[in-house]
Short mmCIF file of C-alpha atoms in Angstrom, two decimals:
data_model
loop_
_atom_site.label_atom_id
_atom_site.label_comp_id
_atom_site.label_asym_id
_atom_site.label_seq_id
_atom_site.Cartn_x
_atom_site.Cartn_y
_atom_site.Cartn_z
CA UNK S 66 -0.15 -0.29 -0.22
CA UNK S 67 3.14 2.16 0.60
CA UNK S 68 4.26 1.66 -2.96
CA UNK S 69 0.94 2.04 -4.33
CA UNK S 70 -0.34 5.27 -2.69
CA UNK S 71 3.13 6.96 -2.93
CA UNK S 72 2.98 6.40 -7.12
CA UNK S 73 -0.43 7.07 -7.16
CA UNK S 74 0.38 10.81 -6.01
CA UNK S 75 3.47 10.74 -7.88
CA UNK S 76 5.64 10.81 -4.67
CA UNK S 77 8.62 9.33 -4.87
CA UNK S 78 9.38 7.10 -2.01
CA UNK S 79 12.79 4.73 -1.11
CA UNK S 80 10.94 1.48 0.70
CA UNK S 81 14.04 0.83 2.43
CA UNK S 82 13.62 2.80 5.14
CA UNK S 83 11.07 0.82 6.45
CA UNK S 84 13.87 -1.56 7.44
CA UNK S 85 16.83 0.62 7.65
CA UNK S 86 16.70 3.58 10.27
CA UNK S 87 20.09 5.42 8.04
CA UNK S 88 17.33 5.63 4.90
CA UNK S 89 15.30 8.41 4.24
CA UNK S 90 11.74 7.78 3.06
CA UNK S 91 11.88 10.54 1.00
CA UNK S 92 8.22 11.42 2.53
CA UNK S 93 7.40 14.60 4.24
CA UNK S 94 7.59 14.24 7.27
CA UNK S 95 9.17 10.83 6.82
CA UNK S 96 12.32 10.72 9.42
CA UNK S 97 10.14 12.21 12.29
CA UNK S 98 7.75 10.08 11.41
CA UNK S 99 9.68 6.87 11.87
CA UNK S 100 11.75 7.98 15.13
CA UNK S 101 7.71 8.63 16.35
CA UNK S 102 6.97 5.68 15.51
CA UNK S 103 9.65 3.26 16.17
CA UNK S 104 9.68 4.94 20.31
CA UNK S 105 6.03 4.65 19.84
CA UNK S 106 5.99 0.55 19.54
CA UNK S 107 8.38 -0.23 22.44
CA UNK S 108 10.84 2.55 23.27
CA UNK S 109 12.05 3.74 25.76
CA UNK S 110 9.64 6.44 27.50
CA UNK S 111 12.02 9.86 27.34
CA UNK S 112 12.76 8.41 23.04
CA UNK S 113 8.63 9.41 22.80
CA UNK S 114 8.41 12.86 24.40
CA UNK S 115 11.28 13.57 22.22
CA UNK S 116 10.23 11.81 19.05
CA UNK S 117 6.86 13.46 19.63
CA UNK S 118 7.59 17.15 20.24
CA UNK S 119 10.46 16.88 17.34
CA UNK S 120 7.17 15.20 14.97
CA UNK S 121 4.80 17.97 16.29
CA UNK S 122 7.49 20.99 15.57
CA UNK S 123 7.85 19.58 11.76
CA UNK S 124 4.58 18.44 10.91
CA UNK S 125 1.83 20.15 13.26
CA UNK S 126 -0.19 18.68 16.32
CA UNK S 127 -2.67 16.88 14.33
CA UNK S 128 0.38 15.03 12.47
CA UNK S 129 1.35 13.41 15.68
CA UNK S 130 -2.54 12.39 16.79
CA UNK S 131 -3.06 10.74 13.66
CA UNK S 132 0.05 9.49 13.20
CA UNK S 133 -0.58 7.76 17.06
CA UNK S 134 -4.14 6.61 15.72
CA UNK S 135 -2.69 4.76 12.49
CA UNK S 136 0.06 3.20 14.81
CA UNK S 137 -2.78 1.37 16.98
CA UNK S 138 -4.36 0.60 14.14
CA UNK S 139 -1.46 -1.60 13.26
CA UNK S 140 -1.07 -2.69 16.03
CA UNK S 141 -4.71 -3.92 15.88
CA UNK S 142 -4.31 -4.99 12.76
CA UNK S 143 -0.85 -7.03 12.74
CA UNK S 144 -2.19 -8.99 16.05
CA UNK S 145 -5.28 -10.23 13.72
CA UNK S 146 -3.79 -11.47 10.93
CA UNK S 147 -0.58 -13.14 13.06
CA UNK S 148 -3.47 -14.97 14.94
CA UNK S 149 -5.59 -15.51 12.96
CA UNK S 150 -3.41 -17.28 9.65
CA UNK S 151 -4.18 -14.82 6.98
CA UNK S 152 -2.31 -15.58 4.34
CA UNK S 153 0.34 -13.69 2.45
CA UNK S 154 -0.46 -12.56 -1.21
CA UNK S 155 1.52 -13.22 -3.74
CA UNK S 156 1.97 -9.10 -4.53
CA UNK S 157 3.29 -9.38 -1.01
CA UNK S 158 5.83 -11.65 -1.14
CA UNK S 159 7.27 -9.54 -4.34
CA UNK S 160 8.28 -6.81 -2.10
CA UNK S 161 10.19 -8.74 0.42
CA UNK S 162 13.64 -8.03 -1.58
CA UNK S 163 12.79 -3.90 -1.30
CA UNK S 164 12.12 -4.42 2.24
CA UNK S 165 15.71 -6.41 2.77
CA UNK S 166 13.77 -9.67 3.96
CA UNK S 167 13.77 -13.34 3.10
CA UNK S 168 11.52 -15.82 2.03
CA UNK S 169 11.29 -17.78 4.89
CA UNK S 170 10.49 -14.63 7.15
CA UNK S 171 7.31 -14.64 5.89
CA UNK S 172 4.95 -16.85 7.39
CA UNK C 58 -5.88 14.91 26.64
CA UNK C 59 -2.28 16.16 25.10
CA UNK C 60 -1.97 20.13 25.16
CA UNK C 61 -1.10 20.81 21.59
CA UNK C 62 -3.43 17.64 19.82
CA UNK C 63 -6.16 18.86 18.15
CA UNK C 64 -9.17 18.85 19.61
CA UNK C 65 -11.56 17.89 16.28
CA UNK C 66 -9.41 15.12 15.46
CA UNK C 67 -9.27 13.94 18.93
CA UNK C 68 -13.17 14.12 19.40
CA UNK C 69 -13.61 12.12 16.17
CA UNK C 70 -11.90 8.89 17.55
CA UNK C 71 -12.15 9.23 21.08
CA UNK C 72 -15.91 8.89 20.13
CA UNK C 73 -15.35 5.53 18.72
CA UNK C 74 -12.24 4.83 21.79
CA UNK C 75 -14.14 5.63 24.76
CA UNK C 76 -17.32 3.50 24.08
CA UNK C 77 -15.30 0.34 22.16
CA UNK C 78 -12.96 0.97 26.22
CA UNK C 79 -16.17 1.11 28.46
CA UNK C 80 -17.57 -1.80 27.02
CA UNK C 81 -14.61 -4.59 26.66
CA UNK C 82 -15.88 -5.60 30.24
CA UNK C 83 -19.44 -6.63 28.27
CA UNK C 84 -20.79 -10.37 28.09
CA UNK C 85 -19.30 -11.79 24.72
CA UNK C 86 -19.96 -14.48 22.59
CA UNK C 87 -17.88 -16.80 24.27
CA UNK C 88 -16.38 -15.18 27.47
CA UNK C 89 -18.30 -13.86 30.47
CA UNK C 90 -17.63 -9.88 31.35
CA UNK C 91 -14.90 -11.32 34.06
CA UNK C 92 -13.27 -13.56 31.75
CA UNK C 93 -12.86 -10.20 29.32
CA UNK C 94 -11.61 -7.84 31.37
CA UNK C 95 -8.89 -10.78 32.93
CA UNK C 96 -8.05 -11.34 29.08
CA UNK C 97 -7.70 -7.49 29.34
CA UNK C 98 -5.52 -7.49 31.83
CA UNK C 99 -3.05 -9.73 30.60
CA UNK C 100 -2.75 -7.73 27.10
CA UNK C 101 -1.75 -4.92 29.06
CA UNK C 102 0.55 -6.55 31.36
CA UNK C 103 4.15 -6.63 30.76
CA UNK C 104 4.49 -9.84 32.48
CA UNK C 105 1.73 -11.94 31.25
CA UNK C 106 2.25 -15.50 31.68
CA UNK C 107 3.29 -17.30 28.35
CA UNK C 108 2.84 -20.95 29.49
CA UNK C 109 -0.25 -19.81 31.68
CA UNK C 110 -2.01 -23.23 33.17
CA UNK C 111 -5.12 -21.73 32.07
CA UNK C 112 -5.53 -21.88 28.23
CA UNK C 113 -7.28 -18.69 27.61
CA UNK C 114 -4.81 -17.04 29.57
CA UNK C 115 -2.46 -18.59 27.16
CA UNK C 116 -4.13 -17.47 24.28
CA UNK C 117 -4.40 -13.73 25.76
CA UNK C 118 -1.05 -13.05 25.94
CA UNK C 119 0.67 -14.89 23.17
CA UNK C 120 -2.13 -12.85 20.77
CA UNK C 121 -1.21 -9.61 22.56
CA UNK C 122 2.84 -9.67 23.43
CA UNK C 123 4.19 -12.92 20.56
CA UNK C 124 1.78 -13.03 17.88
CA UNK C 125 4.01 -13.48 15.59
CA UNK C 126 5.00 -16.54 17.70
CA UNK C 127 1.72 -17.91 16.62
CA UNK C 128 1.13 -21.52 13.74
CA UNK C 129 -1.55 -23.38 13.22
CA UNK C 130 0.14 -26.23 15.99
CA UNK C 131 -0.49 -23.60 18.52
CA UNK C 132 -4.56 -22.99 17.96
CA UNK C 133 -4.51 -26.60 17.20
CA UNK C 134 -3.40 -26.90 20.61
CA UNK C 135 -5.89 -24.33 22.12
CA UNK C 136 -8.49 -26.36 21.08
CA UNK C 137 -7.12 -29.25 22.71
CA UNK C 138 -6.59 -27.74 26.07
CA UNK C 139 -10.38 -26.32 25.73
CA UNK C 140 -10.45 -22.70 23.64
CA UNK C 141 -12.67 -23.70 20.56
CA UNK C 142 -11.39 -21.42 18.17
CA UNK C 143 -14.62 -19.04 18.14
CA UNK C 144 -13.61 -18.35 21.74
CA UNK C 145 -9.88 -17.85 20.50
CA UNK C 146 -11.01 -15.79 17.98
CA UNK C 147 -13.21 -13.38 20.67
CA UNK C 148 -9.90 -12.96 22.22
CA UNK C 149 -7.75 -12.01 19.68
CA UNK C 150 -10.66 -9.46 18.94
CA UNK C 151 -9.97 -8.49 22.67
CA UNK C 152 -6.66 -8.48 22.93
CA UNK C 153 -5.82 -6.23 19.77
CA UNK C 154 -8.56 -3.83 20.50
CA UNK C 155 -6.81 -3.23 23.45
CA UNK C 156 -3.28 -2.60 21.60
CA UNK C 157 -5.16 -0.71 19.45
CA UNK C 158 -6.38 2.19 22.02
CA UNK C 159 -3.36 2.56 24.38
CA UNK C 160 -1.02 2.46 21.36
CA UNK C 161 -2.97 5.67 20.39
CA UNK C 162 -3.07 7.06 23.86
CA UNK C 163 -0.15 6.49 24.74
CA UNK C 164 1.00 8.07 21.31
CA UNK C 165 -0.80 11.23 22.21
CA UNK C 166 0.88 11.80 25.62
CA UNK C 167 -1.96 10.28 27.11
CA UNK C 168 -2.28 8.36 30.38
CA UNK C 169 -3.11 5.23 31.18
CA UNK C 170 -6.75 4.47 31.90
CA UNK C 171 -8.87 3.23 34.28
CA UNK C 172 -9.04 -0.44 33.57
CA UNK C 173 -12.67 -1.62 31.98
CA UNK C 174 -15.28 -2.57 34.28
CA UNK C 175 -16.66 -5.76 34.17
CA UNK C 176 -20.19 -6.65 33.31
CA UNK C 177 -23.01 -8.97 34.21
CA UNK C 178 -24.42 -10.73 31.88
CA UNK C 179 -23.42 -14.61 30.58
CA UNK C 180 -21.69 -15.67 26.90
CA UNK C 181 -24.53 -16.02 23.95
CA UNK C 182 -22.60 -18.93 22.82
CA UNK C 183 -24.16 -17.76 18.88
CA UNK C 184 -22.08 -20.08 16.58
CA UNK C 185 -22.65 -18.64 12.81
CA UNK C 186 -22.78 -21.83 10.43
CA UNK C 187 -21.48 -19.97 7.94
CA UNK C 188 -18.37 -19.79 9.42
CA UNK C 189 -15.87 -22.53 7.99
CA UNK C 190 -11.83 -22.92 8.29
CA UNK C 191 -10.88 -22.17 4.86
CA UNK C 192 -7.13 -21.14 4.43
CA UNK C 193 -6.71 -19.60 7.12
CA UNK C 194 -6.40 -20.66 11.55
CA UNK C 195 -9.70 -19.87 11.96
CA UNK C 196 -13.25 -20.07 10.65
CA UNK C 197 -14.87 -16.99 8.53
CA UNK C 198 -17.40 -16.45 6.20
CA UNK C 199 -15.56 -15.53 3.35
CA UNK C 200 -12.35 -15.85 2.56
CA UNK C 201 -9.82 -15.26 5.19
CA UNK C 202 -8.67 -11.76 4.88
CA UNK C 203 -7.88 -9.09 7.42
CA UNK C 204 -11.56 -7.49 7.17
CA UNK C 205 -12.43 -10.71 7.70
CA UNK C 206 -10.44 -12.59 10.23
CA UNK C 207 -13.03 -12.30 13.12
CA UNK C 208 -16.02 -12.86 11.39
CA UNK C 209 -17.19 -15.45 13.47
CA UNK C 210 -16.96 -13.78 16.00
CA UNK C 211 -19.74 -10.93 14.52
CA UNK C 212 -18.73 -8.14 17.31
CA UNK C 213 -15.78 -9.10 17.60
CA UNK C 214 -15.55 -8.08 13.61
CA UNK C 215 -17.90 -5.05 14.21
CA UNK C 216 -15.62 -3.37 16.96
CA UNK C 217 -12.39 -3.87 14.97
CA UNK C 218 -14.14 -2.77 11.50
CA UNK C 219 -15.25 0.47 13.84
CA UNK C 220 -10.99 1.26 15.40
CA UNK C 221 -9.43 0.90 12.20
CA UNK C 222 -12.34 3.71 10.33
CA UNK C 223 -12.10 5.47 13.32
CA UNK C 224 -8.15 5.37 13.60
CA UNK C 225 -6.78 5.11 9.79
CA UNK C 226 -10.03 4.40 7.35
CA UNK C 227 -13.23 2.68 6.16
CA UNK C 228 -12.96 -0.39 4.94
CA UNK C 229 -14.05 1.28 1.51
CA UNK C 230 -12.05 4.22 1.87
CA UNK C 231 -8.60 2.32 1.67
CA UNK C 232 -9.62 2.25 -1.87
CA UNK C 233 -8.58 6.57 -2.08
CA UNK C 234 -5.18 5.51 -2.25
CA UNK C 235 -4.44 9.67 -2.37
CA UNK C 236 -6.87 10.34 0.18
CA UNK C 237 -5.64 12.78 3.09
CA UNK C 238 -6.82 12.19 6.84
CA UNK C 239 -4.28 14.88 9.17
CA UNK C 240 -1.79 12.80 6.70
CA UNK C 241 -1.07 11.71 3.45
CA UNK C 242 -1.76 8.65 2.09
CA UNK C 243 1.69 7.79 1.68
CA UNK C 244 2.86 8.84 5.20
CA UNK C 245 -0.23 7.18 6.80
CA UNK C 246 1.50 3.63 4.88
CA UNK C 247 4.99 4.74 6.01
CA UNK C 248 3.51 4.41 9.76
CA UNK C 249 2.03 1.35 9.17
CA UNK C 250 4.77 -0.22 7.89
CA UNK C 251 7.09 0.20 9.99
CA UNK C 252 4.69 -0.89 12.64
CA UNK C 253 4.66 -3.68 11.05
CA UNK C 254 8.13 -4.66 10.87
CA UNK C 255 8.66 -3.54 14.05
CA UNK C 256 5.83 -6.44 15.01
CA UNK C 257 7.25 -8.84 12.46
CA UNK C 258 4.94 -8.87 10.66
CA UNK C 259 4.44 -8.11 6.93
CA UNK C 260 0.88 -7.09 6.86
#
């Protein structure tokens, strides 16, 4: 969906940023969004405070609320998919190489 | 509320999550209110048991904290210990919604919510006759996919859809790849992809 949405709006995207923090995703406020999400999902509370402030300063308070909301949604969806055995389709396997993932990593 | 958060955006989300949180302790199809609040407690606990004697507690702990390690054999074993698949689906629904709401609250700088109270009543034990095992590990009415995975417990499927719509996009709205909702669609998908990566989930 990330690649498709970027293509739909003519936005450049570097998918490697999902797995490699040293890579710039090339999306507006992308580095701040990745730092916020990384701190939010199991990070140190002080890191989260700093990341939240940085994202708010870079993209505004609505971006913080929306990023937290989307992260919450995918915390839910990840658990549902993994716990119920939803199969991974061919299209998702096809982008594994873009993310640096091995086929064996895919359930 | 975080002092810098947009009130209008928050209000629309809070209408949904406040209602869902307050009813997590209501009887479901397969669990009493007390049983569901125990599932909520396990989902919120950092020291949740992994090999609990109670198979429902074990299922909750796995789904909440180590979902990526669950396999078909895991669900088979839980069933052999007395957790029928619909019961398991309800557990997955509850713990996944707890994860969503707590992540959102923590993200905007909100303190943890009080535990939802157990509400009286008995589980209906309603079986969805059209739900069958298909490609996944739980019965569904339609082919299993992220939106259909909880169909064997319709109230959980409905709650999942409502929360999905409030926090991200409605199921029909997902077709709009140029959607802007506080974040651009590409920004939303960047967040989604990073969360999934950190959870070892390829979704």
